[in-house]
PDB file of C-alpha atoms and ligand atoms in Angstrom:
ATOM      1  CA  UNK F   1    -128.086 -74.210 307.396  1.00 91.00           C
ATOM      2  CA  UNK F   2    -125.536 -71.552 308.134  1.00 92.00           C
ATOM      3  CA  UNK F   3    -127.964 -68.894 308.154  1.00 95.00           C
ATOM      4  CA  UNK F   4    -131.654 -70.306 309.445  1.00 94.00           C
ATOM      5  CA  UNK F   5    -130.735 -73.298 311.989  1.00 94.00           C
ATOM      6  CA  UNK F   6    -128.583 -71.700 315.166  1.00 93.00           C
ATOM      7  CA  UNK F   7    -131.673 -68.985 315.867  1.00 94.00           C
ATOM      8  CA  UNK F   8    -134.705 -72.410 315.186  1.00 95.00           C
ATOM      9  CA  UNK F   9    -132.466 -74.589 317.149  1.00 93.00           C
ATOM     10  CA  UNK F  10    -133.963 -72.313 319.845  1.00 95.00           C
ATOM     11  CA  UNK F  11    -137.617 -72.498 319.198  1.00 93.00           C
ATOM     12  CA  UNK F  12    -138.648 -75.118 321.883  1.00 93.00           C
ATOM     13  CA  UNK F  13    -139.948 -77.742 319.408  1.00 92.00           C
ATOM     14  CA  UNK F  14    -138.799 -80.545 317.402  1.00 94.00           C
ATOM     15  CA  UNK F  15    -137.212 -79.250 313.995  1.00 96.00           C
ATOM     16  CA  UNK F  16    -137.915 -81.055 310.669  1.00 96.00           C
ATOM     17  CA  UNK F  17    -136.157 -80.207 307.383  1.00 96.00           C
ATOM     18  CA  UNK F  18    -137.849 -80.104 304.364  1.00 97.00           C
ATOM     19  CA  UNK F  19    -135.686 -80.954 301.442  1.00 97.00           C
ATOM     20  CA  UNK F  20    -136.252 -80.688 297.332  1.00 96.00           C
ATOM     21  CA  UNK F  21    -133.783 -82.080 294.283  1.00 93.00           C
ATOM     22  CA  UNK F  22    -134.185 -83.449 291.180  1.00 90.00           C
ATOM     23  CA  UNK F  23    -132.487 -86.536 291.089  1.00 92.00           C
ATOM     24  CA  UNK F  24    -131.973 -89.518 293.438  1.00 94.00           C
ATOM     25  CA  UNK F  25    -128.427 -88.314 294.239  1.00 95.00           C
ATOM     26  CA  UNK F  26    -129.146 -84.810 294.935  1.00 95.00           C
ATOM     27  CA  UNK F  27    -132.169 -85.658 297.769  1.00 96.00           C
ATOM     28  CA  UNK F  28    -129.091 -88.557 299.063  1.00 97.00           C
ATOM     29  CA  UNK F  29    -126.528 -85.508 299.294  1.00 98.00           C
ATOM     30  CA  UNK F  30    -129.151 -82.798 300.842  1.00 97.00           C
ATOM     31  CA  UNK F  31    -130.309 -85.651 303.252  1.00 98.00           C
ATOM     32  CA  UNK F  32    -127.002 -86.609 304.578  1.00 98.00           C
ATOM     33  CA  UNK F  33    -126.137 -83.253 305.269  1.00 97.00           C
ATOM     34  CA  UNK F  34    -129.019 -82.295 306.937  1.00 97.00           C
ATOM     35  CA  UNK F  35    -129.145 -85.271 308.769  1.00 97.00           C
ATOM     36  CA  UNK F  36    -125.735 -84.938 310.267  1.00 97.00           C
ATOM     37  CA  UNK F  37    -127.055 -81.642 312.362  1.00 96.00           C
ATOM     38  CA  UNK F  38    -127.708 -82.635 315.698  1.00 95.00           C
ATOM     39  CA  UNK F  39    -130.327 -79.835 315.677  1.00 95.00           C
ATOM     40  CA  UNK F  40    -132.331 -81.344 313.288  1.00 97.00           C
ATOM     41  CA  UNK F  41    -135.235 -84.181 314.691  1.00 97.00           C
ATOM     42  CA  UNK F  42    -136.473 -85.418 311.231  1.00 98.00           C
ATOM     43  CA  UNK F  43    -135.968 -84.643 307.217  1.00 98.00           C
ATOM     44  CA  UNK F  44    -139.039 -84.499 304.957  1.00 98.00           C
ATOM     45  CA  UNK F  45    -138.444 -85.092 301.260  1.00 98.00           C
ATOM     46  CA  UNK F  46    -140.626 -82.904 299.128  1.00 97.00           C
ATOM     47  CA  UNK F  47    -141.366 -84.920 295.835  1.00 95.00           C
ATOM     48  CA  UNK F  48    -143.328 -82.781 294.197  1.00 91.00           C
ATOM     49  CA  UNK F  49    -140.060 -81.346 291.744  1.00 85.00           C
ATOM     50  CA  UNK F  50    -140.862 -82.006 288.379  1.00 79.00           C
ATOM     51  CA  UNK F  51    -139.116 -84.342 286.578  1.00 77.00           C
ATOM     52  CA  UNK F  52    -137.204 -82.888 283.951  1.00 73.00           C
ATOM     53  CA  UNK F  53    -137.539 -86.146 281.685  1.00 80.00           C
ATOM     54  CA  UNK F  54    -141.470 -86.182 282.071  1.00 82.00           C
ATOM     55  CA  UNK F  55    -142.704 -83.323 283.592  1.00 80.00           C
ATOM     56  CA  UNK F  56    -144.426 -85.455 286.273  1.00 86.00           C
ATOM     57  CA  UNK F  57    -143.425 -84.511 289.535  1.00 90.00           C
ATOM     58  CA  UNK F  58    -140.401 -86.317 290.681  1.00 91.00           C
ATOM     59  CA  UNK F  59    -142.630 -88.643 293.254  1.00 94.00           C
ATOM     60  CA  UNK F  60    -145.757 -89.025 291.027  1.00 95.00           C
ATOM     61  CA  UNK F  61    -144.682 -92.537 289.566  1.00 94.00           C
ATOM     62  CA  UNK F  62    -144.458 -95.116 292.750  1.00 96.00           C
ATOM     63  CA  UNK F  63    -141.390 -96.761 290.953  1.00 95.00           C
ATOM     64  CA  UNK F  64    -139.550 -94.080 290.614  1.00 95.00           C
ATOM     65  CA  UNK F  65    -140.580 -92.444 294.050  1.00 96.00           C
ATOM     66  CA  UNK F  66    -139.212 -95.918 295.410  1.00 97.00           C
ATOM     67  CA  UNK F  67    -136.027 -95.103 293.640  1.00 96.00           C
ATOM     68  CA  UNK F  68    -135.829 -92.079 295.449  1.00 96.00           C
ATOM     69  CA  UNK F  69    -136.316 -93.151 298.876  1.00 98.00           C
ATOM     70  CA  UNK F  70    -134.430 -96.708 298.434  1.00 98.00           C
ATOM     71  CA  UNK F  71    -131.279 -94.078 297.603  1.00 97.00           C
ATOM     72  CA  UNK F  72    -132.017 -91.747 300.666  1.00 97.00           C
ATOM     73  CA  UNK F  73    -132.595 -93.951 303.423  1.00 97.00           C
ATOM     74  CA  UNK F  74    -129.117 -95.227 303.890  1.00 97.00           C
ATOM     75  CA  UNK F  75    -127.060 -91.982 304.198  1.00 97.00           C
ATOM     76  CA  UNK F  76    -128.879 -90.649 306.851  1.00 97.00           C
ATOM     77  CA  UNK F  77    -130.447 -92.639 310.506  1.00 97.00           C
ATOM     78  CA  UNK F  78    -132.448 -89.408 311.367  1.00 98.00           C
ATOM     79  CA  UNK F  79    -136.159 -90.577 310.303  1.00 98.00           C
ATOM     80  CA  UNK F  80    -137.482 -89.678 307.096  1.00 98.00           C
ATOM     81  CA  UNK F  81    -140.636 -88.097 305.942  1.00 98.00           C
ATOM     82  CA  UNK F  82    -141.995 -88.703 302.841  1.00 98.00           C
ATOM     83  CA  UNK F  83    -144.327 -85.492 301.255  1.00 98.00           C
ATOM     84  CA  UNK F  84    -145.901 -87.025 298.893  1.00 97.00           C
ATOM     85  CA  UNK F  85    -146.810 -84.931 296.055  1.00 97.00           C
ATOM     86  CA  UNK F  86    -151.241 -84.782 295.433  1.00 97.00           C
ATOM     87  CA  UNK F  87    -150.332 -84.539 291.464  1.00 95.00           C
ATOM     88  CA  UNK F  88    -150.478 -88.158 290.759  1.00 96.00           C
ATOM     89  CA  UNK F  89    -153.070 -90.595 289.505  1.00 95.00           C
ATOM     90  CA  UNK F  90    -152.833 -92.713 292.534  1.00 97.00           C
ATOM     91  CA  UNK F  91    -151.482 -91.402 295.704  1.00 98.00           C
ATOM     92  CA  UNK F  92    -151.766 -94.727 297.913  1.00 98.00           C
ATOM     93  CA  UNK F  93    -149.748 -96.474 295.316  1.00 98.00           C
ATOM     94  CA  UNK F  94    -147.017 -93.698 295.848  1.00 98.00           C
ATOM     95  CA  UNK F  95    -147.824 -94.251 299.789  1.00 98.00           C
ATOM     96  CA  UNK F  96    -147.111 -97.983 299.373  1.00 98.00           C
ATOM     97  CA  UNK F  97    -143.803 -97.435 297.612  1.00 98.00           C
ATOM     98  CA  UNK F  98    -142.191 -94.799 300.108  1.00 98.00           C
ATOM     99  CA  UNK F  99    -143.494 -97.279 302.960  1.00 98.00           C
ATOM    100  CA  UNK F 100    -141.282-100.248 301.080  1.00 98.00           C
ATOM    101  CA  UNK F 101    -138.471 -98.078 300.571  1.00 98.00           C
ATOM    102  CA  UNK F 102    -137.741 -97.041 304.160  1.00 98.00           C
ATOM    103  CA  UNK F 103    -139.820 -93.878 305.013  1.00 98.00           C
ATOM    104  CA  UNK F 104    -140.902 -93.906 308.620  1.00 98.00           C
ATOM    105  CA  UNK F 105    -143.322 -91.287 308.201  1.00 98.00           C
ATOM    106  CA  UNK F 106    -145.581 -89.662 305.271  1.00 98.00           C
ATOM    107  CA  UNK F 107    -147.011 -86.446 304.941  1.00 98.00           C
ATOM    108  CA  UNK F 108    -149.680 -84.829 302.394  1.00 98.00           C
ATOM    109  CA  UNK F 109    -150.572 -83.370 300.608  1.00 98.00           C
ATOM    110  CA  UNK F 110    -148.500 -80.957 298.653  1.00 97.00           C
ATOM    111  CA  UNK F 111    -150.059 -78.162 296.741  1.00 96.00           C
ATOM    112  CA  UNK F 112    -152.182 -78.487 293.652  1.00 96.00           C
ATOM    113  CA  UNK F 113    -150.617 -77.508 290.112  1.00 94.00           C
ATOM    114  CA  UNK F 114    -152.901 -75.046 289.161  1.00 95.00           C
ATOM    115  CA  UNK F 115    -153.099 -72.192 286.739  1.00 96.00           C
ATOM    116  CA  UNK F 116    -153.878 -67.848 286.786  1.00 96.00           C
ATOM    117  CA  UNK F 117    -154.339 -65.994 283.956  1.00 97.00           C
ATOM    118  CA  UNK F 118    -153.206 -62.419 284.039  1.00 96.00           C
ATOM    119  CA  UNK F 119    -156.224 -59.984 284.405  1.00 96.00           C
ATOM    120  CA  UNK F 120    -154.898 -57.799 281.614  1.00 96.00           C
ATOM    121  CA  UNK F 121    -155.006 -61.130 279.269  1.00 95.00           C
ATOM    122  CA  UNK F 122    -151.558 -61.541 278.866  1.00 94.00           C
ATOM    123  CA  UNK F 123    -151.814 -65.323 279.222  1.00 95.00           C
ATOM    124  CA  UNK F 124    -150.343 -67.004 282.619  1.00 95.00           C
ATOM    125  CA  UNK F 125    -149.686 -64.709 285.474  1.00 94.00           C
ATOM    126  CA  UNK F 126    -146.981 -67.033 286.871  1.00 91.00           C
ATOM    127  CA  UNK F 127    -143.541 -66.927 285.675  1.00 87.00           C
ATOM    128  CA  UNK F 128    -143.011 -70.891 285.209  1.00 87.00           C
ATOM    129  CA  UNK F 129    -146.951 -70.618 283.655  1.00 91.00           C
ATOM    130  CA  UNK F 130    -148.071 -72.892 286.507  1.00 91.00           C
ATOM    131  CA  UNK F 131    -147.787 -72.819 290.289  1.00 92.00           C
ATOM    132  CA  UNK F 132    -149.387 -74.660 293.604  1.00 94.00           C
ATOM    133  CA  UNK F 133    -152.596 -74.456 294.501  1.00 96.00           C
ATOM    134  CA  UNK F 134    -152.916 -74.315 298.851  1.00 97.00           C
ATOM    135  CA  UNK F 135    -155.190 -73.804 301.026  1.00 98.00           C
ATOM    136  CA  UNK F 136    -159.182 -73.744 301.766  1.00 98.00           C
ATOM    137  CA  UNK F 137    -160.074 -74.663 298.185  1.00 98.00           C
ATOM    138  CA  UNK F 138    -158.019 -78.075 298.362  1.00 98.00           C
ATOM    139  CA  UNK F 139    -159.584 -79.168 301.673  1.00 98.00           C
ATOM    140  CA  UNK F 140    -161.956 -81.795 300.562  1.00 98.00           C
ATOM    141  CA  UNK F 141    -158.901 -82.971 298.291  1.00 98.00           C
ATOM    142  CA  UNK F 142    -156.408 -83.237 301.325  1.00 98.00           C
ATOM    143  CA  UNK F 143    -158.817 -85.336 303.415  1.00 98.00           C
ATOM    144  CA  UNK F 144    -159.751 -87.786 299.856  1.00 98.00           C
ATOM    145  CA  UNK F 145    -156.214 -88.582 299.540  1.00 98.00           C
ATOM    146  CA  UNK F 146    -155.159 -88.803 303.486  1.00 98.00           C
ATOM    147  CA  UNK F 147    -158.196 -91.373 303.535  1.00 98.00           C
ATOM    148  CA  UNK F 148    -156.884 -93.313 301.338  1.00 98.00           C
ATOM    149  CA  UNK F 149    -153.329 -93.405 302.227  1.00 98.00           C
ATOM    150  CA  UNK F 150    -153.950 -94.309 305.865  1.00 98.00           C
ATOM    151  CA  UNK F 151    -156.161 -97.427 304.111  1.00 98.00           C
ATOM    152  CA  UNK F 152    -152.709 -98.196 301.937  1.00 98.00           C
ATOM    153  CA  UNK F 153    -149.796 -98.052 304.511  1.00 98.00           C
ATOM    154  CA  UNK F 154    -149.491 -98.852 308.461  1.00 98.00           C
ATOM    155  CA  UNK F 155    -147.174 -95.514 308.661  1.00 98.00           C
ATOM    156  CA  UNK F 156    -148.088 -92.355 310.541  1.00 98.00           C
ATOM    157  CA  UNK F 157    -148.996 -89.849 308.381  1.00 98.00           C
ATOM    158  CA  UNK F 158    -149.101 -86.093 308.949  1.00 98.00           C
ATOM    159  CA  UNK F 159    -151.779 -84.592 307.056  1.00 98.00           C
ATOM    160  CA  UNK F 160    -152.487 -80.957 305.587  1.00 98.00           C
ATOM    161  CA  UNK F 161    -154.307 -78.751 302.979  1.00 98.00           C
ATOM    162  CA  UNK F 162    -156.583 -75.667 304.064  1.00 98.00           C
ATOM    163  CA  UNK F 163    -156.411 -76.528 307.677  1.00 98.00           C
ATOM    164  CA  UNK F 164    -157.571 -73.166 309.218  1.00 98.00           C
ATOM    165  CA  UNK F 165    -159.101 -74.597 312.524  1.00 98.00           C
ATOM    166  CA  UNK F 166    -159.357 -76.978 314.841  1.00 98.00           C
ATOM    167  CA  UNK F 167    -162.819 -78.434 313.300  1.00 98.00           C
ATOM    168  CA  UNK F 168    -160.595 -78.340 309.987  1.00 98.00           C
ATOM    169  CA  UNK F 169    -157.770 -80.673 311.402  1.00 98.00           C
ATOM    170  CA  UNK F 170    -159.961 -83.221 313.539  1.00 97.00           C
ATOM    171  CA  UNK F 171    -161.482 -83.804 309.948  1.00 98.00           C
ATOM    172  CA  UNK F 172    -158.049 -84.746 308.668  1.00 98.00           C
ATOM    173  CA  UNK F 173    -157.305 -86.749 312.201  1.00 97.00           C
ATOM    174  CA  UNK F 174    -160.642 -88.595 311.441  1.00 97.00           C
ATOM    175  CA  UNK F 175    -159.527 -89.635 308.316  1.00 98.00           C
ATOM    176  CA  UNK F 176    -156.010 -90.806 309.331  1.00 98.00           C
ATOM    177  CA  UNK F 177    -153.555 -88.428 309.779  1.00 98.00           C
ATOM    178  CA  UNK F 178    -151.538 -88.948 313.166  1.00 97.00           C
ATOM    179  CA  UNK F 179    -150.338 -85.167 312.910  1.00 97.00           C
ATOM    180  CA  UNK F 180    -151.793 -81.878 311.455  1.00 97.00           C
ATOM    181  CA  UNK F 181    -149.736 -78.910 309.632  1.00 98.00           C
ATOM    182  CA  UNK F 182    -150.920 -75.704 309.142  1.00 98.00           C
ATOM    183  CA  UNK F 183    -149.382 -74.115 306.132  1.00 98.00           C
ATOM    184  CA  UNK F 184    -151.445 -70.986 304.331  1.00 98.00           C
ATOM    185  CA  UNK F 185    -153.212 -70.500 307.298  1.00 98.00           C
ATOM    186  CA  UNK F 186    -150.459 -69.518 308.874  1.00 98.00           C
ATOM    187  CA  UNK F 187    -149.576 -66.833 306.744  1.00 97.00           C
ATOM    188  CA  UNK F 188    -152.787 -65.296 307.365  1.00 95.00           C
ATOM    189  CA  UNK F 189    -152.262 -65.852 310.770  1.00 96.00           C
ATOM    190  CA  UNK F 190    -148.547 -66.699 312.206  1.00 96.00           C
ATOM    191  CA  UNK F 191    -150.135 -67.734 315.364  1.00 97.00           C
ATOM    192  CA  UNK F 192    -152.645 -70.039 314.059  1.00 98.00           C
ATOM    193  CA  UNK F 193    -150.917 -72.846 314.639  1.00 96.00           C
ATOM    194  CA  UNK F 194    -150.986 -72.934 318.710  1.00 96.00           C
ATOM    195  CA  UNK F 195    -154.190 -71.430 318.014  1.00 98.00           C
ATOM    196  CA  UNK F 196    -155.646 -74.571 315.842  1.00 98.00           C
ATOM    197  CA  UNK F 197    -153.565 -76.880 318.460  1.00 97.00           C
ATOM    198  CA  UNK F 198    -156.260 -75.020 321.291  1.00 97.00           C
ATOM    199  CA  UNK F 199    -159.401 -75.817 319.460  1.00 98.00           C
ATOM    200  CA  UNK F 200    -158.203 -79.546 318.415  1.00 97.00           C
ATOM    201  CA  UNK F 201    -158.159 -80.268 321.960  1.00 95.00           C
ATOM    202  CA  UNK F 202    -161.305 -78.577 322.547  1.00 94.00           C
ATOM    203  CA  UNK F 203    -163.525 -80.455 319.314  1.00 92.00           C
ATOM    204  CA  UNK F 204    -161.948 -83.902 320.191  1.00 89.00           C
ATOM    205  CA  UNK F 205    -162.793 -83.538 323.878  1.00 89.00           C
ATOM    206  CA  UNK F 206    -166.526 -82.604 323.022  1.00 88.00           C
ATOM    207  CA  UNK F 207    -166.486 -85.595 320.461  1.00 85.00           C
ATOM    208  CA  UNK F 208    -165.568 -87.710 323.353  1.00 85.00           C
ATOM    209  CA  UNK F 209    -168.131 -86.767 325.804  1.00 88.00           C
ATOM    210  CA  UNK F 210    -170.422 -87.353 323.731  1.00 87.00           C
ATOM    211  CA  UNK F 211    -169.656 -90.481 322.443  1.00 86.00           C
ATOM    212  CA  UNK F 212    -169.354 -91.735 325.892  1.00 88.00           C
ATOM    213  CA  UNK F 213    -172.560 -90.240 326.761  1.00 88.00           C
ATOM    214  CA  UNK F 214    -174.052 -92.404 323.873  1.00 87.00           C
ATOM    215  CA  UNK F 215    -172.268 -95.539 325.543  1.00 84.00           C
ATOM    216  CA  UNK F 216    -173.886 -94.673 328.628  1.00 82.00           C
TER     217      UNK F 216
HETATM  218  C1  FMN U   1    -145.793 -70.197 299.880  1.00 78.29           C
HETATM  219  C2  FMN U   1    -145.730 -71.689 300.012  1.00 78.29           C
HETATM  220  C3  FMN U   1    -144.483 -72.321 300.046  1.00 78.29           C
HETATM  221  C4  FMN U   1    -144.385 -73.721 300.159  1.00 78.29           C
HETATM  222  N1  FMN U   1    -143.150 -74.320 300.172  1.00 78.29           N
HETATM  223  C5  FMN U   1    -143.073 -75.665 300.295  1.00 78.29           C
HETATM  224  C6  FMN U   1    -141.797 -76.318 300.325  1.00 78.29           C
HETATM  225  O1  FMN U   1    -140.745 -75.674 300.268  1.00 78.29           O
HETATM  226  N2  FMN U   1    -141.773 -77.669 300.434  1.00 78.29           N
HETATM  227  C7  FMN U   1    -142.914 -78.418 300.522  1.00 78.29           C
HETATM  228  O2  FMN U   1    -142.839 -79.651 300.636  1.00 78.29           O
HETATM  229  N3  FMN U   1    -144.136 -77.824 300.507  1.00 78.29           N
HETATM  230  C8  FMN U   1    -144.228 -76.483 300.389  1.00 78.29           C
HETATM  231  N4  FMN U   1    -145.473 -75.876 300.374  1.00 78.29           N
HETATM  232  C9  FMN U   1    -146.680 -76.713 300.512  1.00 78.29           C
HETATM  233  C10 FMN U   1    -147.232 -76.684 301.947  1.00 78.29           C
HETATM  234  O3  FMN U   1    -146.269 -77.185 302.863  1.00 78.29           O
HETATM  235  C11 FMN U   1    -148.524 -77.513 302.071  1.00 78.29           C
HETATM  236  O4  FMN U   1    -148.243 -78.865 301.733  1.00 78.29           O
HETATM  237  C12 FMN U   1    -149.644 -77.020 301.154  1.00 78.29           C
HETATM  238  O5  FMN U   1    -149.610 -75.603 301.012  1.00 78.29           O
HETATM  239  C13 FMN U   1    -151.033 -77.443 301.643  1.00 78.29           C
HETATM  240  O6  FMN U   1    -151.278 -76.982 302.949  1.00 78.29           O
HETATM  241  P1  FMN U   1    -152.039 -75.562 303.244  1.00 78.29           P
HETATM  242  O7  FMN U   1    -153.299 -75.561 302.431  1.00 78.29           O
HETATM  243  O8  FMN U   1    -152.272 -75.563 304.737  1.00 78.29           O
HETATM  244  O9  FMN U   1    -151.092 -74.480 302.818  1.00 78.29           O
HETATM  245  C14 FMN U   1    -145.584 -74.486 300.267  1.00 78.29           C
HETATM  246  C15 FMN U   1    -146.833 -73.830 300.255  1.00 78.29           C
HETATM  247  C16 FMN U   1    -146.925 -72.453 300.116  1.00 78.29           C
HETATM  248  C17 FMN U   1    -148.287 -71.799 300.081  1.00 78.29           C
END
């Protein structure tokens, strides 16, 4: 916070904090702190942490995600945004659970665990053996499990996973999300964000005509 926020305070958009812990009490404390900086619009809770009891990620159980969110909501008023993580046997369940807990918002979906073996056959490439899967290959996942949140909960949601244009995140609008994020994308590309903004408007204005053609 002392490094990062005084030079994004000045980007002209809304600024929303995402935070990680491992326990209830550690997402309460990072919360409340973050949520005390005027600079900040909105904290997101990433969920995906593995839990160090049962290896699920922290947010994969809906009882325990519920747990998590029931012990957040009251230190902070700034609104929170529930990522929920795609590593779970049923994501609307989890979706249902942050919704009675307080969230005002979800977002999803988190990367895929996933595995890479070292080319040299030294076993797993990754230091912690397994890491998160992002981008174009976990498309058709990302728009499965948006679907089927935004049939599970009356919340926005902001939906992601391999967005990399504006036919990309219409697909995801179609399905339910309220909001788009462009994550791997924009490594590729740091502009593509404004750039995927720019075609959204563009596909959803063509979808329009023509449906209103049809109409007519
Ligand atoms: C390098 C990298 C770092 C990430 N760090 C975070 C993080 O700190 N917190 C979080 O909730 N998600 C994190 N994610 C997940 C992304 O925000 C996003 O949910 C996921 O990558 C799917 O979107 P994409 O396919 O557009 O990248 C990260 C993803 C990547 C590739």
């Amino acid at each position: 916070m002392k490094d990062d926020l005084p030079h994004l305070a000045r980007l002209p958009v809304p600024l929303i904090t995402n935070v990680m812990g491992s326990t209830a009490e550690e997402f309460a404390e990072l919360v409340e702190a973050v949520g005390a900086r005027d600079e900040i619009a909105a904290v997101e809770l990433n969920v995906s942490c593995p839990n160090v009891k049962t290896g699920l990620d922290i947010g994969a159980v809906p009882a325990e995600l519920e747990r998590v969110v029931a012990a957040v909501r009251p230190r902070s008023s700034k609104p929170i945004v529930v990522k929920l993580t795609p590593n779970t046997s049923d994501v609307a369940a989890c979706a249902r659970a942050a919704e009675a807990a307080g969230a005002d918002a979800v977002s999803l979906i988190n990367t895929l665990r996933a595995m890479a073996m070292h080319p040299s056959g030294d076993g797993p490439w990754l230091g912690a053996r397994t890491g998160g899967l992002s981008g174009p290959a976990i498309r058709a996942v990302a728009l499965a499990q948006v679907a089927a949140v935004a049939a599970a909960i009356d919340l926005p949601i902001v939906g992601m996973g391999g967005v990399a244009t504006g036919n990309h995140a219409r697909d995801l609008r179609e399905a339910g999300a309220t909001l788009v994020a462009v994550g791997t994308e924009s490594f590729r590309d740091p502009a593509a964000g404004a750039r995927i903004a720019g075609e959204l408007v563009v596909v959803e204005n063509a979808c329009k005509t023509a449906q209103d053609r049809q109409l007519a």
